[in-house]
Short mmCIF file of C-alpha atoms in Angstrom, two decimals:
data_model
loop_
_atom_site.label_atom_id
_atom_site.label_comp_id
_atom_site.label_asym_id
_atom_site.label_seq_id
_atom_site.Cartn_x
_atom_site.Cartn_y
_atom_site.Cartn_z
CA MET A 1 -18.70 9.78 -24.64
CA SER A 2 -15.70 7.56 -24.26
CA MET A 3 -13.75 6.96 -27.43
CA SER A 4 -11.15 4.41 -28.36
CA THR A 5 -8.92 4.64 -31.39
CA PHE A 6 -5.50 3.29 -32.16
CA ARG A 7 -3.13 3.94 -35.03
CA VAL A 8 -1.54 0.77 -36.39
CA GLU A 9 2.24 1.05 -36.64
CA SER A 10 2.99 -2.22 -38.43
CA VAL A 11 1.38 -5.19 -40.09
CA ILE A 12 0.31 -7.96 -37.72
CA PRO A 13 2.38 -11.09 -38.43
CA TYR A 14 1.22 -14.71 -38.48
CA PHE A 15 -2.45 -13.92 -39.20
CA ARG A 16 -4.40 -13.91 -42.43
CA TYR A 17 -7.91 -12.71 -43.27
CA ALA A 18 -10.64 -14.75 -44.91
CA VAL A 19 -14.15 -13.76 -46.03
CA SER A 20 -16.72 -16.54 -46.09
CA GLY A 21 -19.14 -14.90 -48.52
CA PRO A 22 -20.54 -11.63 -49.93
CA GLY A 23 -21.34 -9.24 -47.13
CA SER A 24 -20.33 -11.72 -44.44
CA PRO A 25 -18.08 -10.69 -41.52
CA ARG A 26 -14.36 -10.81 -42.07
CA ARG A 27 -12.74 -13.62 -40.09
CA VAL A 28 -9.22 -13.90 -38.76
CA VAL A 29 -7.73 -17.37 -39.23
CA GLU A 30 -4.49 -18.69 -37.85
CA PRO A 31 -2.63 -20.53 -40.60
CA HIS A 32 -1.22 -23.09 -38.18
CA ASP A 33 -2.72 -25.32 -35.50
CA HIS A 34 -1.34 -24.96 -31.98
CA THR A 35 -4.57 -25.54 -30.09
CA SER A 36 -2.75 -26.57 -26.91
CA LEU A 37 -0.89 -23.26 -26.60
CA THR A 38 -2.17 -20.04 -25.05
CA THR A 39 -1.19 -16.51 -25.97
CA THR A 40 -2.79 -13.08 -25.99
CA VAL A 41 -4.67 -11.76 -28.99
CA PRO A 42 -2.87 -9.14 -31.12
CA LYS A 43 -2.69 -5.91 -29.16
CA GLU A 44 -3.90 -3.91 -32.16
CA PHE A 45 -7.30 -5.62 -31.93
CA VAL A 46 -7.86 -4.20 -28.43
CA HIS A 47 -6.25 -0.79 -29.05
CA ARG A 48 -3.32 -1.25 -26.71
CA ALA A 49 0.31 -0.31 -27.34
CA SER A 50 1.65 -2.56 -24.58
CA ILE A 51 1.32 -6.32 -24.90
CA ALA A 52 1.32 -6.50 -21.10
CA GLU A 53 -2.04 -4.68 -21.04
CA VAL A 54 -3.83 -7.25 -23.24
CA MET A 55 -6.22 -9.39 -21.18
CA LEU A 56 -7.79 -11.48 -23.96
CA THR A 57 -6.44 -14.84 -25.11
CA ASP A 58 -8.90 -16.23 -27.68
CA TRP A 59 -12.33 -15.87 -29.26
CA ASP A 60 -14.88 -17.91 -31.21
CA ARG A 61 -17.85 -16.84 -33.34
CA VAL A 62 -20.85 -18.92 -32.28
CA ASP A 63 -23.36 -17.45 -34.75
CA ASP A 64 -24.28 -14.11 -36.30
CA GLU A 65 -25.11 -12.56 -32.92
CA HIS A 66 -23.00 -14.50 -30.39
CA VAL A 67 -19.26 -14.52 -29.70
CA THR A 68 -17.32 -16.25 -26.91
CA VAL A 69 -14.15 -14.54 -25.69
CA SER A 70 -11.49 -15.99 -23.37
CA ALA A 71 -9.36 -13.89 -21.04
CA GLN A 72 -6.99 -14.10 -18.10
CA TRP A 73 -6.86 -11.85 -15.06
CA PRO A 74 -3.37 -11.62 -13.54
CA ARG A 75 -2.89 -12.08 -9.81
CA LEU A 76 -1.04 -8.77 -9.75
CA HIS A 77 -1.34 -5.88 -12.17
CA SER A 78 0.85 -2.78 -12.37
CA TYR A 79 -2.13 -0.43 -11.96
CA PHE A 80 -5.38 -2.34 -11.49
CA ALA A 81 -4.23 -3.37 -8.06
CA THR A 82 -5.59 -6.07 -5.83
CA LEU A 83 -7.91 -5.07 -2.99
CA ASP A 84 -7.64 -7.20 0.13
CA GLY A 85 -7.28 -10.35 -1.95
CA TYR A 86 -9.73 -9.44 -4.73
CA HIS A 87 -9.22 -8.84 -8.43
CA ASP A 88 -9.77 -5.18 -9.27
CA PRO A 89 -13.32 -4.71 -10.67
CA LEU A 90 -11.96 -2.15 -13.13
CA LEU A 91 -9.86 -4.94 -14.60
CA VAL A 92 -13.18 -6.60 -15.45
CA ALA A 93 -14.43 -3.39 -17.09
CA GLU A 94 -11.21 -3.20 -19.13
CA THR A 95 -11.70 -6.83 -20.18
CA ILE A 96 -15.20 -6.03 -21.48
CA ARG A 97 -13.90 -2.96 -23.32
CA GLN A 98 -11.26 -5.08 -25.01
CA ALA A 99 -13.78 -7.82 -25.84
CA GLY A 100 -16.01 -5.35 -27.68
CA LEU A 101 -13.11 -4.05 -29.75
CA LEU A 102 -11.80 -7.53 -30.55
CA MET A 103 -15.23 -8.72 -31.63
CA ALA A 104 -15.83 -5.69 -33.84
CA HIS A 105 -12.49 -6.02 -35.65
CA THR A 106 -12.34 -9.78 -36.08
CA GLU A 107 -15.99 -10.80 -36.46
CA PHE A 108 -17.73 -7.71 -37.82
CA GLY A 109 -15.01 -6.53 -40.17
CA VAL A 110 -14.28 -3.10 -38.68
CA PRO A 111 -10.89 -2.09 -40.15
CA LEU A 112 -7.95 -1.38 -37.90
CA GLY A 113 -7.54 2.38 -37.62
CA HIS A 114 -11.26 3.04 -37.12
CA SER A 115 -12.41 4.72 -33.91
CA PHE A 116 -14.91 3.43 -31.39
CA LEU A 117 -17.23 5.67 -29.38
CA MET A 118 -18.35 3.98 -26.15
CA TRP A 119 -21.68 5.35 -24.97
CA ASP A 120 -22.20 3.17 -21.91
CA LEU A 121 -20.43 0.41 -20.00
CA ALA A 122 -21.68 -1.48 -16.97
CA VAL A 123 -20.50 -4.45 -14.91
CA ASP A 124 -22.41 -6.27 -12.15
CA LEU A 125 -20.12 -8.69 -10.33
CA LYS A 126 -20.21 -11.47 -7.75
CA ALA A 127 -17.70 -10.53 -5.09
CA GLU A 128 -16.84 -14.13 -4.21
CA GLN A 129 -15.75 -14.74 -7.81
CA LEU A 130 -13.31 -11.83 -7.64
CA ARG A 131 -11.16 -13.47 -4.97
CA ILE A 132 -7.59 -14.05 -6.07
CA GLY A 133 -6.61 -17.70 -6.17
CA ALA A 134 -3.34 -19.59 -6.43
CA ALA A 135 -3.14 -18.92 -10.19
CA PRO A 136 -4.34 -16.26 -12.64
CA ALA A 137 -8.09 -16.40 -13.20
CA SER A 138 -9.29 -18.08 -16.40
CA VAL A 139 -12.25 -16.12 -17.75
CA VAL A 140 -14.83 -16.93 -20.44
CA ILE A 141 -17.18 -14.20 -21.64
CA GLU A 142 -20.33 -15.15 -23.55
CA ILE A 143 -21.42 -12.14 -25.60
CA ALA A 144 -24.83 -11.59 -27.22
CA CYS A 145 -25.03 -8.74 -29.73
CA SER A 146 -28.19 -6.70 -30.38
CA ASP A 147 -29.22 -3.46 -32.04
CA ILE A 148 -26.59 -4.16 -34.70
CA LYS A 149 -26.46 -1.24 -37.12
CA TYR A 150 -24.68 -1.04 -40.46
CA ARG A 151 -23.69 1.90 -42.63
CA GLY A 152 -23.82 0.29 -46.02
CA LYS A 153 -22.02 -3.03 -45.50
CA LYS A 154 -19.87 -1.72 -42.64
CA LEU A 155 -20.68 -2.01 -38.96
CA ALA A 156 -21.86 1.29 -37.50
CA GLY A 157 -22.44 0.13 -33.93
CA LEU A 158 -24.03 -2.39 -31.60
CA HIS A 159 -25.05 -3.20 -28.04
CA LEU A 160 -23.59 -6.18 -26.21
CA ASP A 161 -24.78 -8.18 -23.22
CA ALA A 162 -22.17 -10.41 -21.62
CA VAL A 163 -22.16 -13.21 -19.08
CA ILE A 164 -18.81 -13.62 -17.35
CA HIS A 165 -17.57 -16.99 -16.08
CA ARG A 166 -14.46 -17.40 -13.97
CA ASP A 167 -13.00 -20.91 -13.76
CA GLY A 168 -16.36 -22.32 -14.89
CA GLN A 169 -18.45 -20.41 -12.33
CA PRO A 170 -20.75 -17.41 -13.02
CA ALA A 171 -18.86 -14.27 -12.03
CA GLY A 172 -21.14 -11.49 -13.24
CA THR A 173 -22.70 -9.72 -16.18
CA ALA A 174 -21.82 -6.71 -18.30
CA THR A 175 -23.32 -4.48 -20.97
CA ALA A 176 -21.87 -1.93 -23.37
CA THR A 177 -22.93 0.13 -26.37
CA PHE A 178 -20.56 1.55 -28.96
CA THR A 179 -20.53 3.07 -32.42
CA CYS A 180 -17.75 2.98 -35.02
CA ALA A 181 -16.26 5.84 -36.99
CA SER A 182 -13.96 5.79 -39.99
CA PRO A 183 -10.91 8.10 -39.89
CA ALA A 184 -12.78 10.57 -42.13
CA VAL A 185 -15.87 10.58 -39.88
CA TYR A 186 -13.78 10.90 -36.75
CA GLU A 187 -11.87 13.81 -38.24
CA ARG A 188 -15.18 15.58 -38.87
CA LEU A 189 -16.28 14.86 -35.29
CA ARG A 190 -13.10 16.03 -33.61
CA GLY A 191 -11.68 18.45 -36.16
CA PRO A 192 -8.51 20.24 -35.08
CA ARG A 193 -8.43 18.44 -31.71
CA ILE A 194 -7.07 15.27 -33.38
CA ASN A 195 -3.64 16.77 -33.85
CA ALA A 196 -4.03 19.73 -31.55
CA ALA A 197 -0.94 21.06 -29.86
CA ALA A 198 -3.01 22.42 -26.95
CA GLU A 199 -1.40 21.65 -23.62
CA PRO A 200 -3.40 19.47 -21.21
CA VAL A 201 -4.57 20.98 -17.95
CA PRO A 202 -1.47 21.44 -15.76
CA LEU A 203 -0.88 18.37 -13.62
CA THR A 204 -2.43 19.09 -10.23
CA SER A 205 -1.48 17.70 -6.82
CA PRO A 206 -3.11 14.41 -5.86
CA ILE A 207 -5.21 13.98 -2.77
CA THR A 208 -3.85 11.57 -0.16
CA PRO A 209 -3.55 8.12 -1.80
CA ARG A 210 -4.97 6.20 1.18
CA ASP A 211 -8.15 8.34 0.94
CA VAL A 212 -8.91 6.78 -2.46
CA GLY A 213 -7.65 3.24 -1.85
CA ARG A 214 -4.26 3.76 -3.47
CA THR A 215 -0.70 3.51 -2.16
CA SER A 216 1.15 5.77 -4.62
CA PRO A 217 0.46 9.43 -5.53
CA THR A 218 1.05 8.59 -9.20
CA SER A 219 -1.99 6.28 -9.07
CA VAL A 220 -4.35 9.04 -7.88
CA VAL A 221 -6.62 10.67 -10.47
CA LEU A 222 -8.28 13.19 -8.13
CA SER A 223 -7.06 16.58 -6.87
CA PRO A 224 -8.57 18.77 -4.16
CA ALA A 225 -11.49 21.08 -5.00
CA THR A 226 -13.18 23.77 -2.94
CA ALA A 227 -16.72 22.36 -2.76
CA PRO A 228 -17.50 19.41 -0.46
CA ASP A 229 -17.62 15.94 -2.03
CA SER A 230 -15.98 17.23 -5.20
CA TRP A 231 -12.56 16.97 -6.78
CA GLN A 232 -10.75 18.02 -9.91
CA LEU A 233 -9.82 15.26 -12.32
CA ARG A 234 -6.07 14.79 -12.29
CA VAL A 235 -4.89 14.08 -15.83
CA ASP A 236 -1.39 12.63 -16.10
CA THR A 237 -0.85 11.90 -19.78
CA ARG A 238 2.52 10.34 -18.92
CA HIS A 239 0.89 7.46 -17.05
CA PRO A 240 1.91 4.24 -18.85
CA VAL A 241 -1.35 2.36 -18.20
CA LEU A 242 -4.10 5.00 -18.12
CA PHE A 243 -2.55 6.66 -21.17
CA ASP A 244 -1.19 3.59 -22.91
CA HIS A 245 -0.87 5.52 -26.18
CA PRO A 246 -1.40 9.15 -27.28
CA VAL A 247 -5.04 10.27 -27.44
CA ASP A 248 -6.87 13.56 -27.99
CA HIS A 249 -9.24 13.15 -25.02
CA VAL A 250 -9.42 11.64 -21.53
CA PRO A 251 -9.87 7.85 -21.92
CA GLY A 252 -12.99 6.25 -20.51
CA MET A 253 -10.99 4.03 -18.15
CA VAL A 254 -9.57 7.17 -16.51
CA LEU A 255 -13.13 8.36 -15.89
CA LEU A 256 -14.09 4.97 -14.42
CA GLU A 257 -11.07 5.12 -12.11
CA ALA A 258 -12.13 8.62 -11.07
CA ALA A 259 -15.60 7.26 -10.25
CA ARG A 260 -14.10 4.48 -8.13
CA GLN A 261 -11.74 6.84 -6.28
CA ALA A 262 -14.50 9.41 -5.72
CA THR A 263 -16.71 6.67 -4.25
CA ILE A 264 -14.01 5.63 -1.78
CA ALA A 265 -13.33 9.25 -0.81
CA PHE A 266 -17.06 9.96 -0.42
CA LEU A 267 -17.73 6.88 1.73
CA GLY A 268 -14.59 7.47 3.79
CA ARG A 269 -13.46 3.84 3.53
CA ASP A 270 -11.96 1.45 1.06
CA CYS A 271 -14.52 -0.74 -0.66
CA LEU A 272 -15.01 -3.27 -3.42
CA PRO A 273 -17.08 -1.84 -6.32
CA VAL A 274 -19.24 -4.82 -7.28
CA GLY A 275 -21.30 -2.73 -9.68
CA ILE A 276 -20.29 0.16 -11.96
CA ALA A 277 -22.78 1.54 -14.50
CA SER A 278 -21.48 4.46 -16.57
CA ARG A 279 -22.79 6.63 -19.37
CA PHE A 280 -20.52 8.82 -21.49
CA THR A 281 -22.28 11.81 -23.04
CA ARG A 282 -19.43 13.97 -24.34
CA TYR A 283 -15.70 13.77 -24.94
CA ALA A 284 -13.73 14.64 -21.81
CA GLU A 285 -11.21 17.14 -23.17
CA LEU A 286 -7.61 17.11 -22.01
CA ASN A 287 -7.23 20.88 -21.82
CA VAL A 288 -10.42 21.70 -19.87
CA PRO A 289 -10.69 21.19 -16.08
CA CYS A 290 -13.10 18.38 -15.18
CA LEU A 291 -15.01 18.61 -11.90
CA ILE A 292 -15.85 15.26 -10.28
CA GLU A 293 -18.77 15.22 -7.81
CA ALA A 294 -20.19 12.44 -5.64
CA SER A 295 -23.56 12.06 -3.93
CA ALA A 296 -25.40 9.26 -2.14
CA LEU A 297 -28.12 7.16 -3.79
CA PRO A 298 -30.62 4.96 -1.94
CA PRO A 299 -28.86 1.75 -0.85
CA CYS A 300 -29.51 -1.62 -2.45
CA PRO A 301 -31.97 -3.98 -0.72
CA GLU A 302 -29.04 -6.10 0.51
CA GLY A 303 -27.53 -3.04 2.20
CA ARG A 304 -24.78 -2.27 -0.26
CA GLU A 305 -24.18 1.44 -0.65
CA ARG A 306 -24.58 3.26 -3.96
CA VAL A 307 -22.86 6.46 -5.01
CA LEU A 308 -23.59 8.65 -8.03
CA VAL A 309 -20.46 10.20 -9.54
CA THR A 310 -20.66 12.86 -12.25
CA GLY A 311 -18.01 14.65 -14.27
CA HIS A 312 -18.52 18.19 -15.62
CA GLN A 313 -16.51 20.35 -18.00
CA ASP A 314 -17.57 23.99 -18.48
CA GLY A 315 -20.79 23.18 -16.63
CA THR A 316 -21.75 20.33 -18.98
CA VAL A 317 -21.99 16.69 -17.89
CA VAL A 318 -19.45 14.49 -19.69
CA PHE A 319 -20.12 11.24 -17.82
CA THR A 320 -22.09 9.69 -14.96
CA SER A 321 -21.32 6.53 -12.99
CA THR A 322 -23.40 4.69 -10.44
CA VAL A 323 -21.07 2.71 -8.21
CA THR A 324 -22.37 -0.07 -5.96
CA ALA A 325 -19.94 -0.77 -3.13
CA ALA A 326 -19.43 -3.73 -0.83
CA ARG A 327 -17.05 -3.79 2.09
CA ALA A 328 -14.00 -5.70 0.89
CA ALA A 329 -13.45 -7.38 4.27
CA THR A 330 -16.99 -8.84 4.33
CA ALA A 331 -17.61 -9.28 0.56
#
């Protein structure tokens, strides 16, 4: 499973909370009206330490099961790099991750400091809508919530289906499922690993950056392994984007990046992942080597290639990703 948690360091200024009725979701209301101005949402709502890593700009509750979220994709990102003039598809996955967290905190009343366990995350994208334009991309995400579960009056988890629009045009769809855990529940789940002093796996040497579509060794999350079409996950806890804040496990976005890089290495060419469907079955531990393996799946009817990527620790599957790849030059 992929888990997201974030410890709040200070009170969020300029926002107040309001509850519309008994048992109703807690709403966040701005006490002043600057509707013509654009800013990012508070970073605490999306579990980021760096304001620069916040993609979301606004949200609106449509009804009990629907929320609309606005976002912006930068033309250039420090890690989610452009690919031959396209926005990085993993930037889209990160946007969906943030949208789920924002929605849970602001519209379903999940307190800051609670943990989120992501069980699956998938994006299916239109390549032509990923092209980088003359300005950052304005994104609107229409989210429908289902399988909403409560523990008492508190949200326990839900499934979301999202339709992504970029500059008014359909850009793709996404799905995700997560559950919520209070600090007490999370402590029971993780036990001593929460504050464990165990050293992560020693930082291993990266494979050649160009073999995984990267230009810098620090951006590579795969190391050589002995078996064909397999690699060891390279865990650099000092990375300012992949490890935006201290965690007790390997973040899900690191696993998604490993799936993308393994796909490129397996196919032997750079490509645009227009589809990534991942399931997270266990925590990926920091101090246990993780073996990444890739194998071919039957291609899509339109000829796009599909690759199955799995991650194992101690012989147990921790995640699987099915990556659908299009050639960037002909996307």
